[in-house]
């Protein structure tokens, strides 16, 4: 997620009354109840996740890796979960940030609908979705068959999943969105899993920060957009454009090639 979310302002001292202390959590429970009882609940099912041996990604002059900070893959996962499960951040994501992010994502997805890159019949996946603002936004604009994955699930919008080894079948989705590329310890696996689970002709939209150092949870820094584009060998570039998206400045839109021969 964007670096700006990693350091939320310190909350003001709350009144000692138990009811006031409970209000943010009650709001979240009510919100989740609305989505869990909504008829737009996703019909996408997961497959059993299998352990995928991860080998070092080939070095790229366009991507600066930060692997030296991790002693093992488990160490990397624990580090990422420190952010995902941080109670202060989750409280901010579920309350103060929720509506503004859903509104912003909905505007971005509506623009993609107008371009014919996303439709209400699309099966959609949000990669690294935290509590699921992106998923809620997709459902808001009419894409009812949408789900997110993250290391920690957030039912009913987000299921448990590692973006280095997505728990879905091949060609499962028409549309995939992510804004957490900088969190990928293995960028080639991140891209490869999106390509594997995206159907031929499907669209992937990635929001990234180019030549800007991420936060302490970033596993890589993208020095040039070609570092990202070059990883998607089974996709054509639809466009690369500027975007103002919670600290990220570039939107990359890709379409998976229809010919299997495109795979090297």
Tab-separated table of C-alpha atoms in Angstrom:
chain	number	residue	atom	x	y	z
A	1	UNK	CA	0.000	0.000	0.000
A	2	UNK	CA	1.128	3.542	-0.407
A	3	UNK	CA	3.820	4.901	1.828
A	4	UNK	CA	1.539	7.646	3.065
A	5	UNK	CA	-0.508	5.050	4.929
A	6	UNK	CA	2.422	3.643	6.879
A	7	UNK	CA	2.567	6.472	9.398
A	8	UNK	CA	-0.963	7.579	10.344
A	9	UNK	CA	-1.215	10.654	12.543
A	10	UNK	CA	-1.336	9.846	16.228
A	11	UNK	CA	-4.925	9.594	17.346
A	12	UNK	CA	-6.151	12.225	19.769
A	13	UNK	CA	-6.869	11.122	23.292
A	14	UNK	CA	-10.270	9.449	23.378
A	15	UNK	CA	-12.849	9.911	26.113
A	16	UNK	CA	-12.841	7.163	28.656
A	17	UNK	CA	-16.456	6.240	28.050
A	18	UNK	CA	-16.646	2.638	26.764
A	19	UNK	CA	-19.300	3.512	24.195
A	20	UNK	CA	-17.152	6.159	22.528
A	21	UNK	CA	-14.150	3.866	22.528
A	22	UNK	CA	-16.166	1.213	20.755
A	23	UNK	CA	-17.607	3.427	18.015
A	24	UNK	CA	-14.874	2.874	15.353
A	25	UNK	CA	-15.127	-0.879	15.777
A	26	UNK	CA	-18.924	-0.832	15.701
A	27	UNK	CA	-18.736	1.170	12.455
A	28	UNK	CA	-16.456	-1.428	10.908
A	29	UNK	CA	-18.695	-4.314	12.013
A	30	UNK	CA	-21.741	-2.606	10.533
A	31	UNK	CA	-19.873	-1.953	7.284
A	32	UNK	CA	-18.765	-5.552	6.971
A	33	UNK	CA	-22.284	-6.715	7.765
A	34	UNK	CA	-23.665	-4.644	4.904
A	35	UNK	CA	-21.235	-6.187	2.443
A	36	UNK	CA	-21.623	-9.709	3.812
A	37	UNK	CA	-25.413	-9.553	3.378
A	38	UNK	CA	-25.265	-7.829	0.003
A	39	UNK	CA	-26.392	-9.832	-3.044
A	40	UNK	CA	-23.156	-8.814	-4.768
A	41	UNK	CA	-21.110	-11.279	-2.743
A	42	UNK	CA	-18.387	-12.756	-4.955
A	43	UNK	CA	-18.839	-16.136	-6.613
A	44	UNK	CA	-15.125	-16.611	-7.195
A	45	UNK	CA	-13.778	-19.667	-5.417
A	46	UNK	CA	-10.219	-20.350	-4.367
A	47	UNK	CA	-8.156	-23.430	-4.959
A	48	UNK	CA	-5.904	-25.010	-2.357
A	49	UNK	CA	-2.711	-22.984	-2.099
A	50	UNK	CA	0.439	-24.941	-2.820
A	51	UNK	CA	3.930	-24.100	-1.699
A	52	UNK	CA	5.877	-22.654	-4.609
A	53	UNK	CA	9.678	-22.671	-4.346
A	54	UNK	CA	10.850	-19.116	-4.834
A	55	UNK	CA	14.143	-18.568	-6.586
A	56	UNK	CA	15.901	-15.201	-6.777
A	57	UNK	CA	14.537	-12.915	-9.458
A	58	UNK	CA	16.971	-12.050	-12.247
A	59	UNK	CA	18.628	-8.720	-11.501
A	60	UNK	CA	17.183	-5.712	-13.309
A	61	UNK	CA	18.768	-2.281	-13.773
A	62	UNK	CA	15.251	-0.856	-13.426
A	63	UNK	CA	14.439	-2.358	-10.010
A	64	UNK	CA	16.419	-1.952	-6.806
A	65	UNK	CA	15.804	-4.850	-4.439
A	66	UNK	CA	15.986	-4.738	-0.631
A	67	UNK	CA	16.362	-8.456	0.066
A	68	UNK	CA	19.332	-7.994	2.380
A	69	UNK	CA	16.974	-6.966	5.193
A	70	UNK	CA	15.335	-10.425	5.247
A	71	UNK	CA	16.997	-13.584	6.528
A	72	UNK	CA	14.335	-15.861	4.984
A	73	UNK	CA	11.017	-15.805	3.152
A	74	UNK	CA	9.233	-16.356	6.470
A	75	UNK	CA	11.030	-13.305	7.815
A	76	UNK	CA	9.724	-11.311	4.836
A	77	UNK	CA	6.154	-12.539	5.434
A	78	UNK	CA	6.310	-11.649	9.128
A	79	UNK	CA	7.600	-8.191	8.250
A	80	UNK	CA	4.698	-7.596	5.834
A	81	UNK	CA	2.165	-8.877	8.366
A	82	UNK	CA	3.485	-6.378	10.914
A	83	UNK	CA	1.944	-3.684	8.716
A	84	UNK	CA	-1.154	-5.600	7.652
A	85	UNK	CA	-2.105	-6.505	11.226
A	86	UNK	CA	-1.060	-3.251	12.902
A	87	UNK	CA	-4.193	-2.353	14.923
A	88	UNK	CA	-3.630	1.382	14.521
A	89	UNK	CA	-3.368	1.128	10.731
A	90	UNK	CA	-6.342	-1.209	10.483
A	91	UNK	CA	-8.412	1.240	12.528
A	92	UNK	CA	-7.427	4.072	10.150
A	93	UNK	CA	-8.077	1.950	7.026
A	94	UNK	CA	-11.499	0.890	8.348
A	95	UNK	CA	-12.690	4.320	9.489
A	96	UNK	CA	-11.026	7.570	8.422
A	97	UNK	CA	-9.545	6.205	5.190
A	98	UNK	CA	-12.359	3.902	4.140
A	99	UNK	CA	-14.746	6.258	2.355
A	100	UNK	CA	-12.124	8.443	0.684
A	101	UNK	CA	-10.329	5.403	-0.715
A	102	UNK	CA	-13.491	3.682	-1.907
A	103	UNK	CA	-14.527	6.930	-3.618
A	104	UNK	CA	-11.128	7.390	-5.280
A	105	UNK	CA	-10.890	3.783	-6.450
A	106	UNK	CA	-14.467	3.887	-7.744
A	107	UNK	CA	-13.609	6.954	-9.852
A	108	UNK	CA	-10.563	5.152	-11.290
A	109	UNK	CA	-12.555	2.009	-12.068
A	110	UNK	CA	-15.359	4.046	-13.662
A	111	UNK	CA	-12.787	5.595	-15.993
A	112	UNK	CA	-11.598	2.109	-16.975
A	113	UNK	CA	-15.222	1.123	-17.656
A	114	UNK	CA	-15.595	4.089	-20.011
A	115	UNK	CA	-12.497	2.920	-21.867
A	116	UNK	CA	-13.944	-0.556	-22.259
A	117	UNK	CA	-11.196	-2.094	-20.097
A	118	UNK	CA	-13.561	-3.209	-17.325
A	119	UNK	CA	-17.197	-4.269	-17.421
A	120	UNK	CA	-19.875	-5.224	-14.929
A	121	UNK	CA	-19.546	-8.857	-16.042
A	122	UNK	CA	-15.804	-8.969	-15.325
A	123	UNK	CA	-14.499	-11.382	-12.722
A	124	UNK	CA	-12.103	-9.142	-10.825
A	125	UNK	CA	-9.233	-9.621	-8.385
A	126	UNK	CA	-7.501	-6.992	-6.244
A	127	UNK	CA	-3.976	-8.095	-5.328
A	128	UNK	CA	-2.754	-6.967	-1.901
A	129	UNK	CA	-6.126	-5.510	-0.948
A	130	UNK	CA	-5.669	-5.034	2.844
A	131	UNK	CA	-9.219	-4.544	4.167
A	132	UNK	CA	-10.737	-4.396	0.686
A	133	UNK	CA	-11.418	-0.765	-0.247
A	134	UNK	CA	-10.637	-1.611	-3.887
A	135	UNK	CA	-13.063	-4.528	-3.808
A	136	UNK	CA	-15.799	-2.379	-2.272
A	137	UNK	CA	-15.191	0.211	-5.004
A	138	UNK	CA	-15.493	-2.382	-7.775
A	139	UNK	CA	-18.799	-3.589	-6.356
A	140	UNK	CA	-19.964	0.004	-6.007
A	141	UNK	CA	-19.477	0.643	-9.752
A	142	UNK	CA	-21.303	-2.561	-10.653
A	143	UNK	CA	-18.544	-5.192	-10.834
A	144	UNK	CA	-20.214	-7.607	-8.427
A	145	UNK	CA	-17.911	-10.602	-8.988
A	146	UNK	CA	-14.886	-9.101	-7.242
A	147	UNK	CA	-12.598	-10.305	-4.475
A	148	UNK	CA	-9.273	-9.319	-2.937
A	149	UNK	CA	-6.322	-11.275	-1.566
A	150	UNK	CA	-3.877	-10.377	1.177
A	151	UNK	CA	-1.665	-12.235	3.647
A	152	UNK	CA	-4.307	-11.615	6.310
A	153	UNK	CA	-7.930	-12.149	5.235
A	154	UNK	CA	-10.599	-9.503	5.801
A	155	UNK	CA	-13.960	-11.222	5.209
A	156	UNK	CA	-16.120	-10.842	3.272
A	157	UNK	CA	-14.120	-8.752	0.807
A	158	UNK	CA	-10.617	-10.204	1.099
A	159	UNK	CA	-9.458	-13.828	1.269
A	160	UNK	CA	-6.085	-15.080	2.451
A	161	UNK	CA	-3.475	-15.312	-0.285
A	162	UNK	CA	0.159	-14.647	-1.113
A	163	UNK	CA	0.589	-12.695	-4.340
A	164	UNK	CA	3.770	-14.680	-5.041
A	165	UNK	CA	1.579	-17.814	-5.258
A	166	UNK	CA	-2.044	-16.859	-5.837
A	167	UNK	CA	-4.580	-19.451	-4.572
A	168	UNK	CA	-6.551	-19.411	-7.828
A	169	UNK	CA	-6.752	-21.488	-10.988
A	170	UNK	CA	-5.249	-20.469	-14.320
A	171	UNK	CA	-7.263	-17.973	-16.400
A	172	UNK	CA	-9.625	-17.272	-13.478
A	173	UNK	CA	-10.061	-13.502	-13.881
A	174	UNK	CA	-10.973	-10.934	-16.508
A	175	UNK	CA	-9.472	-8.033	-14.571
A	176	UNK	CA	-6.763	-7.656	-11.925
A	177	UNK	CA	-5.724	-4.554	-10.018
A	178	UNK	CA	-2.832	-3.926	-7.641
A	179	UNK	CA	-1.029	-1.024	-6.022
A	180	UNK	CA	1.452	-3.049	-3.952
A	181	UNK	CA	4.134	-3.925	-6.504
A	182	UNK	CA	6.755	-2.338	-4.251
A	183	UNK	CA	5.981	-4.996	-1.616
A	184	UNK	CA	6.970	-7.847	-3.939
A	185	UNK	CA	10.119	-9.621	-2.785
A	186	UNK	CA	10.123	-11.515	-6.087
A	187	UNK	CA	8.797	-9.106	-8.762
A	188	UNK	CA	8.913	-11.745	-11.498
A	189	UNK	CA	6.692	-14.068	-9.423
A	190	UNK	CA	4.301	-11.187	-8.703
A	191	UNK	CA	3.925	-10.518	-12.438
A	192	UNK	CA	3.905	-14.201	-13.358
A	193	UNK	CA	1.030	-14.986	-11.000
A	194	UNK	CA	-1.066	-12.137	-12.390
A	195	UNK	CA	-0.421	-13.414	-15.912
A	196	UNK	CA	-1.201	-17.007	-14.901
A	197	UNK	CA	-4.556	-16.194	-13.305
A	198	UNK	CA	-5.579	-13.600	-15.912
A	199	UNK	CA	-7.512	-15.021	-18.855
A	200	UNK	CA	-6.275	-14.355	-22.423
A	201	UNK	CA	-7.558	-10.923	-23.386
A	202	UNK	CA	-7.934	-9.957	-19.729
A	203	UNK	CA	-6.723	-6.619	-18.344
A	204	UNK	CA	-4.298	-5.917	-15.508
A	205	UNK	CA	-3.936	-2.426	-14.002
A	206	UNK	CA	-0.946	-1.691	-11.780
A	207	UNK	CA	-0.373	1.532	-9.842
A	208	UNK	CA	3.276	2.199	-8.962
A	209	UNK	CA	5.626	4.925	-7.808
A	210	UNK	CA	8.499	5.400	-10.246
A	211	UNK	CA	11.909	6.496	-8.974
A	212	UNK	CA	10.549	7.186	-5.521
A	213	UNK	CA	11.660	5.292	-2.459
A	214	UNK	CA	8.831	3.449	-0.725
A	215	UNK	CA	8.279	2.992	2.975
A	216	UNK	CA	10.010	0.573	5.340
A	217	UNK	CA	7.728	-2.237	4.189
A	218	UNK	CA	8.721	-1.928	0.527
A	219	UNK	CA	10.808	-4.816	-0.773
A	220	UNK	CA	11.812	-3.050	-3.982
A	221	UNK	CA	12.096	0.390	-5.546
A	222	UNK	CA	11.016	0.839	-9.169
A	223	UNK	CA	13.577	3.050	-10.905
A	224	UNK	CA	11.961	2.973	-14.353
A	225	UNK	CA	8.534	1.828	-15.533
A	226	UNK	CA	10.264	-0.571	-17.942
A	227	UNK	CA	11.258	-2.572	-14.890
A	228	UNK	CA	7.589	-3.401	-14.397
A	229	UNK	CA	6.535	-3.680	-18.039
A	230	UNK	CA	9.430	-5.998	-18.832
A	231	UNK	CA	8.158	-8.563	-16.329
A	232	UNK	CA	4.836	-9.025	-18.151
A	233	UNK	CA	6.068	-11.071	-21.093
A	234	UNK	CA	2.619	-12.455	-21.887
A	235	UNK	CA	0.956	-9.030	-21.997
A	236	UNK	CA	0.795	-6.076	-24.359
A	237	UNK	CA	0.953	-2.565	-22.960
A	238	UNK	CA	-2.336	-0.719	-23.444
A	239	UNK	CA	-1.038	2.515	-21.967
A	240	UNK	CA	1.208	4.063	-19.324
A	241	UNK	CA	-0.106	7.270	-17.802
A	242	UNK	CA	0.289	9.565	-14.831
A	243	UNK	CA	-2.015	9.108	-11.893
A	244	UNK	CA	-2.370	10.614	-8.428
A	245	UNK	CA	-3.182	7.604	-6.283
A	246	UNK	CA	-2.256	7.763	-2.607
A	247	UNK	CA	1.437	8.421	-3.185
A	248	UNK	CA	1.671	6.421	-6.419
A	249	UNK	CA	2.222	8.335	-9.644
A	250	UNK	CA	1.988	5.935	-12.587
A	251	UNK	CA	-0.790	3.706	-13.937
A	252	UNK	CA	0.242	0.807	-16.170
A	253	UNK	CA	-2.532	-0.930	-18.116
A	254	UNK	CA	-1.736	-4.303	-19.687
A	255	UNK	CA	-3.742	-6.817	-21.703
A	256	UNK	CA	-2.851	-10.508	-21.731
A	257	UNK	CA	-2.051	-11.810	-25.177
A	258	UNK	CA	-4.566	-14.243	-26.624
A	259	UNK	CA	-1.965	-16.491	-28.237
A	260	UNK	CA	-0.316	-19.134	-26.038
A	261	UNK	CA	2.712	-18.827	-28.303
A	262	UNK	CA	3.408	-15.472	-26.641
A	263	UNK	CA	4.781	-17.319	-23.606
A	264	UNK	CA	8.600	-17.577	-23.943
